[in-house]
Short mmCIF file of N, CA and C in Angstrom, two decimals:
data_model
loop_
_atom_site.label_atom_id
_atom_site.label_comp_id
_atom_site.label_asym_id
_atom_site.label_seq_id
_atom_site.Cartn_x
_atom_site.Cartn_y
_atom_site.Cartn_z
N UNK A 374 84.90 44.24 198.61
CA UNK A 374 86.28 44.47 198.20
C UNK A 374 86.46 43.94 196.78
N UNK A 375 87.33 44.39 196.08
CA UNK A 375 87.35 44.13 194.73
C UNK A 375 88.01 42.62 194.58
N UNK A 376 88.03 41.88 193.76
CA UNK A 376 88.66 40.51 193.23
C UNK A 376 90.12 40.71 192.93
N UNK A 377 90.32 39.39 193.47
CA UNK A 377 92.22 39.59 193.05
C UNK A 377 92.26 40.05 191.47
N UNK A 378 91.53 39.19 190.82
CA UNK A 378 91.35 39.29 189.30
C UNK A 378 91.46 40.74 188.77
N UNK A 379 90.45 41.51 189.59
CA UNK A 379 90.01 42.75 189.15
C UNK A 379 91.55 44.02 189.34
N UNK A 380 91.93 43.71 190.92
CA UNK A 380 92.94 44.22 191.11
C UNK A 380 94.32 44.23 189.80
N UNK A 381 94.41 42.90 189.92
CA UNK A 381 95.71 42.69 189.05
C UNK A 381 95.21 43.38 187.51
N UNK A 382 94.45 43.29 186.94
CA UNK A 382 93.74 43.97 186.02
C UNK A 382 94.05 45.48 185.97
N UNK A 383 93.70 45.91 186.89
CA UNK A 383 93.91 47.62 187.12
C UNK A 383 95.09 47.70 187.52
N UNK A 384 95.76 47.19 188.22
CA UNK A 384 97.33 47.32 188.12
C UNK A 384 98.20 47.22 186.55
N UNK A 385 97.72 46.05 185.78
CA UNK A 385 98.30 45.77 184.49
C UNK A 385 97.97 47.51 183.62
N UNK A 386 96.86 47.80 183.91
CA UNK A 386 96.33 48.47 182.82
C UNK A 386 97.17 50.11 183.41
N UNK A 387 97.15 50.20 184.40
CA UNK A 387 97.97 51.36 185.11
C UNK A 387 99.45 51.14 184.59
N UNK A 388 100.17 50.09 184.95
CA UNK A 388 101.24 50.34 184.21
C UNK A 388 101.60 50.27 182.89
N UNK A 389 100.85 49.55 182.24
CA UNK A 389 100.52 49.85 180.74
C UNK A 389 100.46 51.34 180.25
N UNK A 390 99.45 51.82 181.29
CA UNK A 390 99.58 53.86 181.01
C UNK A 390 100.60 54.46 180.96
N UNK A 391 101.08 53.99 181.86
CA UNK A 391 102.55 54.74 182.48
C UNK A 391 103.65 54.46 181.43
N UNK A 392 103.41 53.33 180.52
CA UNK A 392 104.47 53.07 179.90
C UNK A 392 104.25 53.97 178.55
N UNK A 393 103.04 53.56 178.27
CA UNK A 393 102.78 54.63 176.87
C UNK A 393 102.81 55.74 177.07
N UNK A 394 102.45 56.44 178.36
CA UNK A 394 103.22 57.67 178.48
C UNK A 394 104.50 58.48 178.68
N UNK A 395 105.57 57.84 179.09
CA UNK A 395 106.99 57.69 178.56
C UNK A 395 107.09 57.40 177.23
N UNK A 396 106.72 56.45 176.73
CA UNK A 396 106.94 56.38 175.67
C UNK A 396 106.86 57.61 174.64
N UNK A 397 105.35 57.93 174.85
CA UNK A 397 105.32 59.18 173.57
C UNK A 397 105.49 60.70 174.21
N UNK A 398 106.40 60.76 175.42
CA UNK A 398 106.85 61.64 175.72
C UNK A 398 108.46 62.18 175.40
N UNK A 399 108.51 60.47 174.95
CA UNK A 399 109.90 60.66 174.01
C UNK A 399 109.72 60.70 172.14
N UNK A 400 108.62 60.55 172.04
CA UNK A 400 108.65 59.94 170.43
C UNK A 400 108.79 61.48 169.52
N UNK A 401 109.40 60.68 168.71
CA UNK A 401 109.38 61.82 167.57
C UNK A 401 108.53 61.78 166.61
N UNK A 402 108.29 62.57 165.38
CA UNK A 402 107.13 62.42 164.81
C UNK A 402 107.59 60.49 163.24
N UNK A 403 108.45 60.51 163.48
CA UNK A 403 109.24 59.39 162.79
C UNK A 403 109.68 58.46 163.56
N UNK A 404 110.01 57.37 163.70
CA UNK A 404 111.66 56.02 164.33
C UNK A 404 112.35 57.17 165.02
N UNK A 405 112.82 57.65 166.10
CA UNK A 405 114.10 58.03 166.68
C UNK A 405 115.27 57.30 166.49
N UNK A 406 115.08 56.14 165.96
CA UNK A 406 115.98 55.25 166.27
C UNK A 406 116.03 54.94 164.19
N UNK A 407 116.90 55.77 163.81
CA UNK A 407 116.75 56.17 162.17
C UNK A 407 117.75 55.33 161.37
N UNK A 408 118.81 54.79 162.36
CA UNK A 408 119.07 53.63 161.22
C UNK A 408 118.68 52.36 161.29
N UNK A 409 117.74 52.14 161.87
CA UNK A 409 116.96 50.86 161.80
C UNK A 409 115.37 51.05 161.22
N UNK A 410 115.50 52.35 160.74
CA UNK A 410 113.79 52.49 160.23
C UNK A 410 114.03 52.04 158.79
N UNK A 411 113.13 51.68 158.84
CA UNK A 411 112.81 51.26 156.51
C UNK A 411 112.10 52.02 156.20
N UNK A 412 112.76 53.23 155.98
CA UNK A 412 111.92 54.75 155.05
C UNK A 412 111.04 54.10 153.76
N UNK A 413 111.61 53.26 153.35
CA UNK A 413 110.91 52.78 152.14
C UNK A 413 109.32 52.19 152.76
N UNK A 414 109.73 50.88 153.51
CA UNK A 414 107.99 50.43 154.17
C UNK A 414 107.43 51.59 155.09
N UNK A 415 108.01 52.34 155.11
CA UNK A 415 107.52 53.26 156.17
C UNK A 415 106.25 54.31 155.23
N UNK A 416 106.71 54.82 154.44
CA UNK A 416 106.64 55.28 152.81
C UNK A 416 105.38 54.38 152.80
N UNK A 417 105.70 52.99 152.36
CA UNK A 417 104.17 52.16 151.67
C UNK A 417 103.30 52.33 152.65
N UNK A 418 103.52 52.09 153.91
CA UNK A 418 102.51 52.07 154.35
C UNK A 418 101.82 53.07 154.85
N UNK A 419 102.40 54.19 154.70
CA UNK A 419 101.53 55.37 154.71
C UNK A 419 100.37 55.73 153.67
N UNK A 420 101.18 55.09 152.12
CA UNK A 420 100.53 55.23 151.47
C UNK A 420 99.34 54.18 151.02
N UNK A 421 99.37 53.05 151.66
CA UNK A 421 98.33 51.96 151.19
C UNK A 421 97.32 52.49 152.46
N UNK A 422 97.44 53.32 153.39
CA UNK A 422 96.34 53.70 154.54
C UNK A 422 95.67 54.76 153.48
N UNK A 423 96.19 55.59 152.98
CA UNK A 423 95.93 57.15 152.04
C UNK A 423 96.04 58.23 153.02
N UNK A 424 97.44 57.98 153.80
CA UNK A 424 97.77 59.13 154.61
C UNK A 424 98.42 60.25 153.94
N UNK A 425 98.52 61.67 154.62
CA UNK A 425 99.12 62.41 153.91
C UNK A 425 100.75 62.23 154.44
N UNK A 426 101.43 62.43 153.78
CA UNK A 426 103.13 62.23 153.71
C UNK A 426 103.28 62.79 155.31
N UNK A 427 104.15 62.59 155.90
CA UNK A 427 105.08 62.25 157.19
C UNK A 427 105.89 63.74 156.88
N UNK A 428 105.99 64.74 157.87
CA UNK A 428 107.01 65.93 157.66
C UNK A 428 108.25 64.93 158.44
N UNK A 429 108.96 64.74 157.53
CA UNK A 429 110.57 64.35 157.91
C UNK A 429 111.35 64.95 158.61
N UNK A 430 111.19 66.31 158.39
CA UNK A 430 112.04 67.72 158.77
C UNK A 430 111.92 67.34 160.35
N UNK A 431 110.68 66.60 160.69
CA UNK A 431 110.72 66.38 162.16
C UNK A 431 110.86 65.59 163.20
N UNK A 432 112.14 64.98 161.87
CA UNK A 432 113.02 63.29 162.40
C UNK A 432 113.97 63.68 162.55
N UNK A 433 114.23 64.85 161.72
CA UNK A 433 115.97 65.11 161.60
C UNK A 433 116.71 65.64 162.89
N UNK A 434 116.37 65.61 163.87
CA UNK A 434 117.40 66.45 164.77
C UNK A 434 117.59 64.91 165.20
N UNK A 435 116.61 64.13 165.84
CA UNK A 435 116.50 63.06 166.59
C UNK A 435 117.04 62.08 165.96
N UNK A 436 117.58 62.10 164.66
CA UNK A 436 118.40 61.43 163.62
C UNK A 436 119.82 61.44 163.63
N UNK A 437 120.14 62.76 163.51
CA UNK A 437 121.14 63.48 163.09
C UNK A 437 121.74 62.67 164.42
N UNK A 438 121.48 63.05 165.82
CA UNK A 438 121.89 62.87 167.52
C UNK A 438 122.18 61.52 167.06
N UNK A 439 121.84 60.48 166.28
CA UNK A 439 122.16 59.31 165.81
C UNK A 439 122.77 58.91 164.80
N UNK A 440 123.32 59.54 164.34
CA UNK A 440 124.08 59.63 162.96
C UNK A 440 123.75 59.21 162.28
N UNK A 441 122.24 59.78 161.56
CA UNK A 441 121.48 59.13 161.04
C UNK A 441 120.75 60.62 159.92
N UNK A 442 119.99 60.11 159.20
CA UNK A 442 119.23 60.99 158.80
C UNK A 442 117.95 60.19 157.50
N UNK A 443 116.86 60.56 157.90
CA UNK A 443 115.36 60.37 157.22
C UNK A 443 116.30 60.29 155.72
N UNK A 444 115.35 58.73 155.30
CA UNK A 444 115.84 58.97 153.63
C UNK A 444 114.56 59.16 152.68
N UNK A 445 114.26 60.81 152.61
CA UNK A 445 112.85 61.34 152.33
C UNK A 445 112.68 60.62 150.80
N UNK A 446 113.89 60.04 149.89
CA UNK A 446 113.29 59.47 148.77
C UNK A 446 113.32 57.89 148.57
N UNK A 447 113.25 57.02 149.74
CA UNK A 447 112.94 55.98 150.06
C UNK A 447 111.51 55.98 150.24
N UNK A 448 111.80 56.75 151.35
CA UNK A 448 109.56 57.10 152.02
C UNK A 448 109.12 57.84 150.87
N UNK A 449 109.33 58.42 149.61
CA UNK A 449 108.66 58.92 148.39
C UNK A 449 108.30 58.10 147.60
N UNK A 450 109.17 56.95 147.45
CA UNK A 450 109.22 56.00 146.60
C UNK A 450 108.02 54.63 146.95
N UNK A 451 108.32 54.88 148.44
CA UNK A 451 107.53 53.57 148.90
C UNK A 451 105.69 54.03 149.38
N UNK A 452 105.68 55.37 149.53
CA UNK A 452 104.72 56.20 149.90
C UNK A 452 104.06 56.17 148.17
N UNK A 453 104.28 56.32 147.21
CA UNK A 453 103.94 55.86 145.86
C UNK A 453 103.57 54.62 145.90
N UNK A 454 104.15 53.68 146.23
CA UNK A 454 103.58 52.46 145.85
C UNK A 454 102.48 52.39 146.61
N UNK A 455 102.39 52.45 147.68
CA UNK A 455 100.97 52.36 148.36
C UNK A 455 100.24 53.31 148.04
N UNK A 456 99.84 54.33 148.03
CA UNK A 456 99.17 55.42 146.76
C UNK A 456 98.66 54.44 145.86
N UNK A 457 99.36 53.91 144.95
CA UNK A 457 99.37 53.24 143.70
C UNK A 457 98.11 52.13 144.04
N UNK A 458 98.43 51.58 145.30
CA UNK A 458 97.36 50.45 145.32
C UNK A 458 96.35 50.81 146.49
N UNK A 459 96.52 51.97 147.18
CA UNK A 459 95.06 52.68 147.61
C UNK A 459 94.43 53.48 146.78
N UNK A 460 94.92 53.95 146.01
CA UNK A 460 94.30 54.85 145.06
C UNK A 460 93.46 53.98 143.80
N UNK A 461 92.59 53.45 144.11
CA UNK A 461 91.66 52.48 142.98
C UNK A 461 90.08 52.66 143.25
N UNK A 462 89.49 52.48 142.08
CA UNK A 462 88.18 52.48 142.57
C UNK A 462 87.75 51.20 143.66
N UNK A 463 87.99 50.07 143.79
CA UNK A 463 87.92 49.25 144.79
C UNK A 463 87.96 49.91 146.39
N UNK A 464 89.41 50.06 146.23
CA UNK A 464 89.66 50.97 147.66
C UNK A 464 88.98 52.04 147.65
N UNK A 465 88.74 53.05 147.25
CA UNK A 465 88.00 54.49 147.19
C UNK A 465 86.51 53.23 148.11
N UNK A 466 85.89 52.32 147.09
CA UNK A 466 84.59 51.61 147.43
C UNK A 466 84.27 51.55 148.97
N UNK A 467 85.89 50.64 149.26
CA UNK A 467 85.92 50.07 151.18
C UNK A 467 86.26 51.22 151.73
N UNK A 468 86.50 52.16 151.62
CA UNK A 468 86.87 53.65 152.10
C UNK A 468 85.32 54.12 152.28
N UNK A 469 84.70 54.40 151.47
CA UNK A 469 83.37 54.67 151.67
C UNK A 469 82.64 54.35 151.81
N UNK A 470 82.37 53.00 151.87
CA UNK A 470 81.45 52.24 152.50
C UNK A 470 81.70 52.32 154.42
N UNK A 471 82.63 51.97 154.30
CA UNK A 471 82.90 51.97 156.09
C UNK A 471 83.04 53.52 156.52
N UNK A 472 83.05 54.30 156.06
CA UNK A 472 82.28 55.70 156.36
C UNK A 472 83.91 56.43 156.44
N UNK A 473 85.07 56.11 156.16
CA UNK A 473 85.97 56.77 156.43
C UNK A 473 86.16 58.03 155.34
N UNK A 474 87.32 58.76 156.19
CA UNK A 474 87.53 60.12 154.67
C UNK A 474 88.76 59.69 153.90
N UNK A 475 88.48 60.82 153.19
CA UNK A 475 89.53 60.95 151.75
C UNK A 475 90.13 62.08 152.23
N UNK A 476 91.64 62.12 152.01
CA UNK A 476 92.64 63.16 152.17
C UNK A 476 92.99 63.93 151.62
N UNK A 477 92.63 63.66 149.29
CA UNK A 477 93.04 64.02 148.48
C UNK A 477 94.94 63.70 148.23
N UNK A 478 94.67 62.69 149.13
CA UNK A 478 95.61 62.05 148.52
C UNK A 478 96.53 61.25 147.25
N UNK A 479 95.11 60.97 146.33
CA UNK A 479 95.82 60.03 144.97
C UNK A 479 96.70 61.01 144.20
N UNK A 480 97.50 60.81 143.66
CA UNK A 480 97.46 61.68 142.55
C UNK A 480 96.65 61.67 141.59
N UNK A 481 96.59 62.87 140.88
CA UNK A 481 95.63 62.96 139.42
C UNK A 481 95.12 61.98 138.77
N UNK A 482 96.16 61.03 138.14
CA UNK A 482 95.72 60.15 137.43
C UNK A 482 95.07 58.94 137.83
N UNK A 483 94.58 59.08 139.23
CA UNK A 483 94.15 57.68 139.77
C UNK A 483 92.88 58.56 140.76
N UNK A 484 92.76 59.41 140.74
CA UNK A 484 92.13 60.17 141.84
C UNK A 484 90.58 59.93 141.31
N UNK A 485 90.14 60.15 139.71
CA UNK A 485 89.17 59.80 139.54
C UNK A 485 88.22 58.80 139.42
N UNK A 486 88.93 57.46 139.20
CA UNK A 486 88.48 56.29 139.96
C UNK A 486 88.16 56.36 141.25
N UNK A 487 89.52 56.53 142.05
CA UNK A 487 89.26 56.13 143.08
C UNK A 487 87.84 57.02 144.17
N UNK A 488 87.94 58.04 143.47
CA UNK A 488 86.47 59.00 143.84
C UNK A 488 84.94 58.24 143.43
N UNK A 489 84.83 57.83 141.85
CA UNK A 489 84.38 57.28 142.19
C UNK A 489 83.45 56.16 142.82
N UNK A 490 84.97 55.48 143.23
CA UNK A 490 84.38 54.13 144.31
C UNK A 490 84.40 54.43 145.43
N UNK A 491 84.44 55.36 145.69
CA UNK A 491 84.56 56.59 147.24
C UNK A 491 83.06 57.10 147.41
N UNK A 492 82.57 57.74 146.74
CA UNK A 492 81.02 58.06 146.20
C UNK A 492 79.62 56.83 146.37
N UNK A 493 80.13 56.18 145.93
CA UNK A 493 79.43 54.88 145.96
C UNK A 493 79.23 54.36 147.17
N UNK A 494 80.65 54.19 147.71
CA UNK A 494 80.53 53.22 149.01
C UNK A 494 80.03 54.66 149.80
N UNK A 495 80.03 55.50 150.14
CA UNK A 495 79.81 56.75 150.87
C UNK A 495 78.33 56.94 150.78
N UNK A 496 77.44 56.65 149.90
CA UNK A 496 76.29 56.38 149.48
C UNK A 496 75.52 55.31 150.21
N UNK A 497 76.44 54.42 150.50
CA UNK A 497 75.93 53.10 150.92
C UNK A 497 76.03 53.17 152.15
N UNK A 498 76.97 53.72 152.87
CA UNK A 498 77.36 54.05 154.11
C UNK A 498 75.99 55.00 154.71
N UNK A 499 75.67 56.38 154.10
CA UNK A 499 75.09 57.19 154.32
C UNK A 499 74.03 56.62 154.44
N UNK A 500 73.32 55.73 153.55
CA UNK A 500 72.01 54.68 153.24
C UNK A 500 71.82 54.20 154.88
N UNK A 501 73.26 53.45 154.77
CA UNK A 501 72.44 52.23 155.70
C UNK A 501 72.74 53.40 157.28
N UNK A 502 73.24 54.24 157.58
CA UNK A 502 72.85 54.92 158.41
C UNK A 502 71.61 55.53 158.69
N UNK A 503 70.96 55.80 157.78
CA UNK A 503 69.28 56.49 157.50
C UNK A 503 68.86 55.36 157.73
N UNK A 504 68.87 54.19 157.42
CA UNK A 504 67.72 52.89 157.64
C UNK A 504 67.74 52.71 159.49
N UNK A 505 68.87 53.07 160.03
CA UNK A 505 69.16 52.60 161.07
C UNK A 505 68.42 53.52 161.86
N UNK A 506 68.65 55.27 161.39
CA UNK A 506 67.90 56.03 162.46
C UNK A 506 66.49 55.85 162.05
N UNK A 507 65.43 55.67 160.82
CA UNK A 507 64.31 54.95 160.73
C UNK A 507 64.31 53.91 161.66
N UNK A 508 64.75 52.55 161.41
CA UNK A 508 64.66 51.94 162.54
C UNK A 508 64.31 52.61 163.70
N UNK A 509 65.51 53.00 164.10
CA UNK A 509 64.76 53.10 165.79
C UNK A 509 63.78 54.32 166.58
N UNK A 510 63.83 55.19 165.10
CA UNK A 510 62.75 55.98 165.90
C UNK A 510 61.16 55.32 165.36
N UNK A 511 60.94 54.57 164.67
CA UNK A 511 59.82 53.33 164.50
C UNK A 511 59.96 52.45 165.58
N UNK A 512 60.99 51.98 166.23
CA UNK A 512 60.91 51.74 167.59
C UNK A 512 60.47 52.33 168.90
N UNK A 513 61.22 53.14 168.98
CA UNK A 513 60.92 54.47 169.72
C UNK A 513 59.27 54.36 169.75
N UNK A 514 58.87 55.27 168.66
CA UNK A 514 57.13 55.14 168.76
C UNK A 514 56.58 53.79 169.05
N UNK A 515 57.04 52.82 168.24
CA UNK A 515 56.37 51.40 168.93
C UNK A 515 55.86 51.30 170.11
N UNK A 516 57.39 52.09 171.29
CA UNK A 516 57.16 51.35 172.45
C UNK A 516 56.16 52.70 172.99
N UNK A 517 56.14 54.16 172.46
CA UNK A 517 55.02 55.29 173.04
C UNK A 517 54.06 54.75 172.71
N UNK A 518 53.46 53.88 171.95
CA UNK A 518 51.89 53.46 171.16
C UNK A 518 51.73 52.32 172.48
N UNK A 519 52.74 51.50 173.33
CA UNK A 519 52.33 50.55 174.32
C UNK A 519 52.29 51.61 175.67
N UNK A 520 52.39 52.04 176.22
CA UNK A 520 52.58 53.34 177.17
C UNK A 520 50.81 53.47 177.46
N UNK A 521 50.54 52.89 178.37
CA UNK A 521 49.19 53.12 178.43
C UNK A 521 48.43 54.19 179.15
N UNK A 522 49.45 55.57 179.52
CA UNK A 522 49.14 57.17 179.62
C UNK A 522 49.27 57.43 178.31
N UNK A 523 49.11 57.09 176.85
CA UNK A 523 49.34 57.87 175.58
C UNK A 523 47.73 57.83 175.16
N UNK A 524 47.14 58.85 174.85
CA UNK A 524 45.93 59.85 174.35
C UNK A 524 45.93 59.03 173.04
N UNK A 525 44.40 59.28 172.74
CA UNK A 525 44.71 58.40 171.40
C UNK A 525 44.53 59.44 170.42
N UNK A 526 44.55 60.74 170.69
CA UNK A 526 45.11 61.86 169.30
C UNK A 526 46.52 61.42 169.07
N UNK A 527 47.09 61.20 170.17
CA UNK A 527 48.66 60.70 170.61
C UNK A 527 49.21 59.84 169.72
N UNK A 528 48.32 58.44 169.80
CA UNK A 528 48.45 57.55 169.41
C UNK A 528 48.49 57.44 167.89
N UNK A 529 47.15 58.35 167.54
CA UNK A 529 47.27 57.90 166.16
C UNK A 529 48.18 58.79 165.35
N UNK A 530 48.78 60.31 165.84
CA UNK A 530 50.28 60.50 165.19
C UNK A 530 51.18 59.79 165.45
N UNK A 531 51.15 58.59 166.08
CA UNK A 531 52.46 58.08 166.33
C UNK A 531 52.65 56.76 165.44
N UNK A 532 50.95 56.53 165.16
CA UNK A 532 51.18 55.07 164.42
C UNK A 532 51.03 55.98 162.41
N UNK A 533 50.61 57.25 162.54
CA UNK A 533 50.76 57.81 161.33
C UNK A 533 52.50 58.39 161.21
N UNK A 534 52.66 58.83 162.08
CA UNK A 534 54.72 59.22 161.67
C UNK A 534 55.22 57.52 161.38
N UNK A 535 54.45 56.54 161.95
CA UNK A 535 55.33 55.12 161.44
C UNK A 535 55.16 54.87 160.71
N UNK A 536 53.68 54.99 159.90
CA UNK A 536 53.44 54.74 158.20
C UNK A 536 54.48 55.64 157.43
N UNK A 537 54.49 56.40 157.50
CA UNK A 537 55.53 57.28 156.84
C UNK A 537 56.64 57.01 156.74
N UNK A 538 56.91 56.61 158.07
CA UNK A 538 58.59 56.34 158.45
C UNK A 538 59.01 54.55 157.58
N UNK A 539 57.48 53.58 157.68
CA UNK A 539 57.80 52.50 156.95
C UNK A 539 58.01 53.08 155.53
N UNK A 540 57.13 53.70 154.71
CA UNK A 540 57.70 54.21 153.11
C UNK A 540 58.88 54.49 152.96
N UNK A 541 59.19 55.75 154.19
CA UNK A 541 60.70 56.52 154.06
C UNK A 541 61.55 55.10 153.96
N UNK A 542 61.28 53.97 155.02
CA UNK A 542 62.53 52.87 155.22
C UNK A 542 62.01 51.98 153.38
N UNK A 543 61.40 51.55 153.24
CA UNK A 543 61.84 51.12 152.01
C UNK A 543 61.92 51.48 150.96
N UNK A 544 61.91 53.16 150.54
CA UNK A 544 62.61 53.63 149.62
C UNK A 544 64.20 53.42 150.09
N UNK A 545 64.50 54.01 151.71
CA UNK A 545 65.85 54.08 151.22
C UNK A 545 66.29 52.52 151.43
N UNK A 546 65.61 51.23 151.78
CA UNK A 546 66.34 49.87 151.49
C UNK A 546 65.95 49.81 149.61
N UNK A 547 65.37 49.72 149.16
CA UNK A 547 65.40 50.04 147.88
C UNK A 547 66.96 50.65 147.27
N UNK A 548 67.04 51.87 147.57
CA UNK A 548 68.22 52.56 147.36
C UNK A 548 69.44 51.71 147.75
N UNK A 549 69.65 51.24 149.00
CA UNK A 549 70.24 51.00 149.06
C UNK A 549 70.96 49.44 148.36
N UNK A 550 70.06 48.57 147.47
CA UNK A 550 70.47 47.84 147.55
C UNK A 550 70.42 48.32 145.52
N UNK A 551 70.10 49.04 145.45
CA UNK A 551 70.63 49.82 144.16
C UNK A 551 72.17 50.45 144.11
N UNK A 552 72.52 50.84 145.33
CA UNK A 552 73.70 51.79 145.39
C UNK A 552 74.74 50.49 145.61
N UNK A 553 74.20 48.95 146.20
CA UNK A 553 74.80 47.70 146.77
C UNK A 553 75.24 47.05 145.17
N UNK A 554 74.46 47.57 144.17
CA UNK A 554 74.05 46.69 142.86
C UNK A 554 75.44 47.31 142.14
N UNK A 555 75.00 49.09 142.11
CA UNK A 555 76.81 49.70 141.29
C UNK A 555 77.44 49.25 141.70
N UNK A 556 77.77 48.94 143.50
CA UNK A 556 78.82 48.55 143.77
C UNK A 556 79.90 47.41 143.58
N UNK A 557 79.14 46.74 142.69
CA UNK A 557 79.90 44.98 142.30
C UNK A 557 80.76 45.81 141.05
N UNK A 558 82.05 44.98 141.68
CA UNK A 558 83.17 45.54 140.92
C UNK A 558 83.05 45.33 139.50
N UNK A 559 83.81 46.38 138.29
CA UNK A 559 83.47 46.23 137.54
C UNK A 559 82.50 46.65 136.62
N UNK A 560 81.13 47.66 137.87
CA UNK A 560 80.32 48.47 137.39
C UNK A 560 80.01 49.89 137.60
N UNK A 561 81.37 50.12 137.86
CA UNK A 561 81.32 51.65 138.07
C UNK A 561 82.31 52.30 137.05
#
C-alpha cells in the first residue's frame, strides 16, 4: 500500500492540477483584472526576456467588462526598456550560450551587437554539445571493446572509430575554448 507521505503528495499535486486548470480556463491572454496590472512592468519584462510584444487587442473585452482598458503605450514604453537592456552583445552571449533562440526582436540599432554575442555563445553551445555526443559514443564503444562476444575485426573498428573520435574531441575542445576566449567581454 502506498505511504501516507506518498498519498498526501498525490493528493497535493491533484489539486494543484485542478487549480491551474480553472485557472487558465479563465485567463486571458493579459491581467483580466486590468486596473491593477502595470502595463508599464508588464512591457519591461517582456522585453528584458526578448519576447515578442503581447497582442493587447486580447485584453480588451476582459478589460473593458472591468472598466478598464490595456494601456498599449505604457507596455511600449516599458517593453523598450527591456529591449534596451536585452538587446546587447552580453545578453545576445547568455542567450546563446545556453542554447536559447532569438525572436528578432532588438531593434536595428542594437540588433547587431546583440547578434553578435548570440553567434558566439551559440558556437559555444553547439561546441560543447558535439564534445558531449563524442563523449559518449567513445563510451559506448568502450564498453562494446569489454563485451567478450566482440570479434576482434570488431574490436579493432571500434578501438579505430575511438582514435578518430579522440582527434574529432580535441579539435572541437580546442575550438571550444577558442570560441570560450572571444567570448570574454569586450572582445567581440
Amino acid at each position: 500500500a502506498p505511504s501516507m507521505s506518498r498519498r498526501v503528495t498525490v493528493a497535493v499535486c491533484c489539486l494543484l492540477g485542478a487549480v491551474l486548470t480553472i485557472a487558465a480556463g479563465c485567463a486571458t491572454p493579459l491581467d483580466p483584472e486590468c486596473p491593477r496590472t502595470d502595463w508599464l512592468e508588464l512591457g519591461r519584462a517582456d522585453g528584458l526576456a526578448g519576447r515578442a510584444p503581447r497582442p493587447l487587442s486580447g485584453g480588451k473585452a476582459a478589460c473593458a467588462e472591468r472598466g478598464s482598458q490595456p494601456d498599449g503605450a505604457a507596455y511600449a514604453r516599458g517593453r523598450a526598456e527591456g529591449l534596451n537592456a536585452f538587446c546587447t552583445p552580453a545578453r545576445g552571449l547568455e542567450v546563446g550560450r545556453s542554447g536559447g533562440g532569438y525572436d528578432q526582436v532588438c531593434p536595428p540599432a542594437q540588433e547587431a551587437g546583440f547578434l553578435k554575442g548570440y553567434r558566439v555563445g551559440r558556437r559555444i553551445f553547439e561546441t560543447r554539445i558535439r564534445i558531449d555526443e563524442v563523449r559518449a559514443e567513445m563510451r559506448a564503444n568502450a564498453k562494446l571493446l569489454e563485451k567478450p562476444d566482440s570479434t576482434e575485426p570488431r574490436k579493432g573498428e571500434l578501438m579505430e572509430r575511438n582514435k578518430r573520435l579522440a582527434r574529432e574531441l580535441a579539435r572541437h575542445e580546442a575550438m571550444l575554448v577558442l570560441h570560450e576566449n572571444i567570448a570574454i567581454p569586450g572582445s567581440y
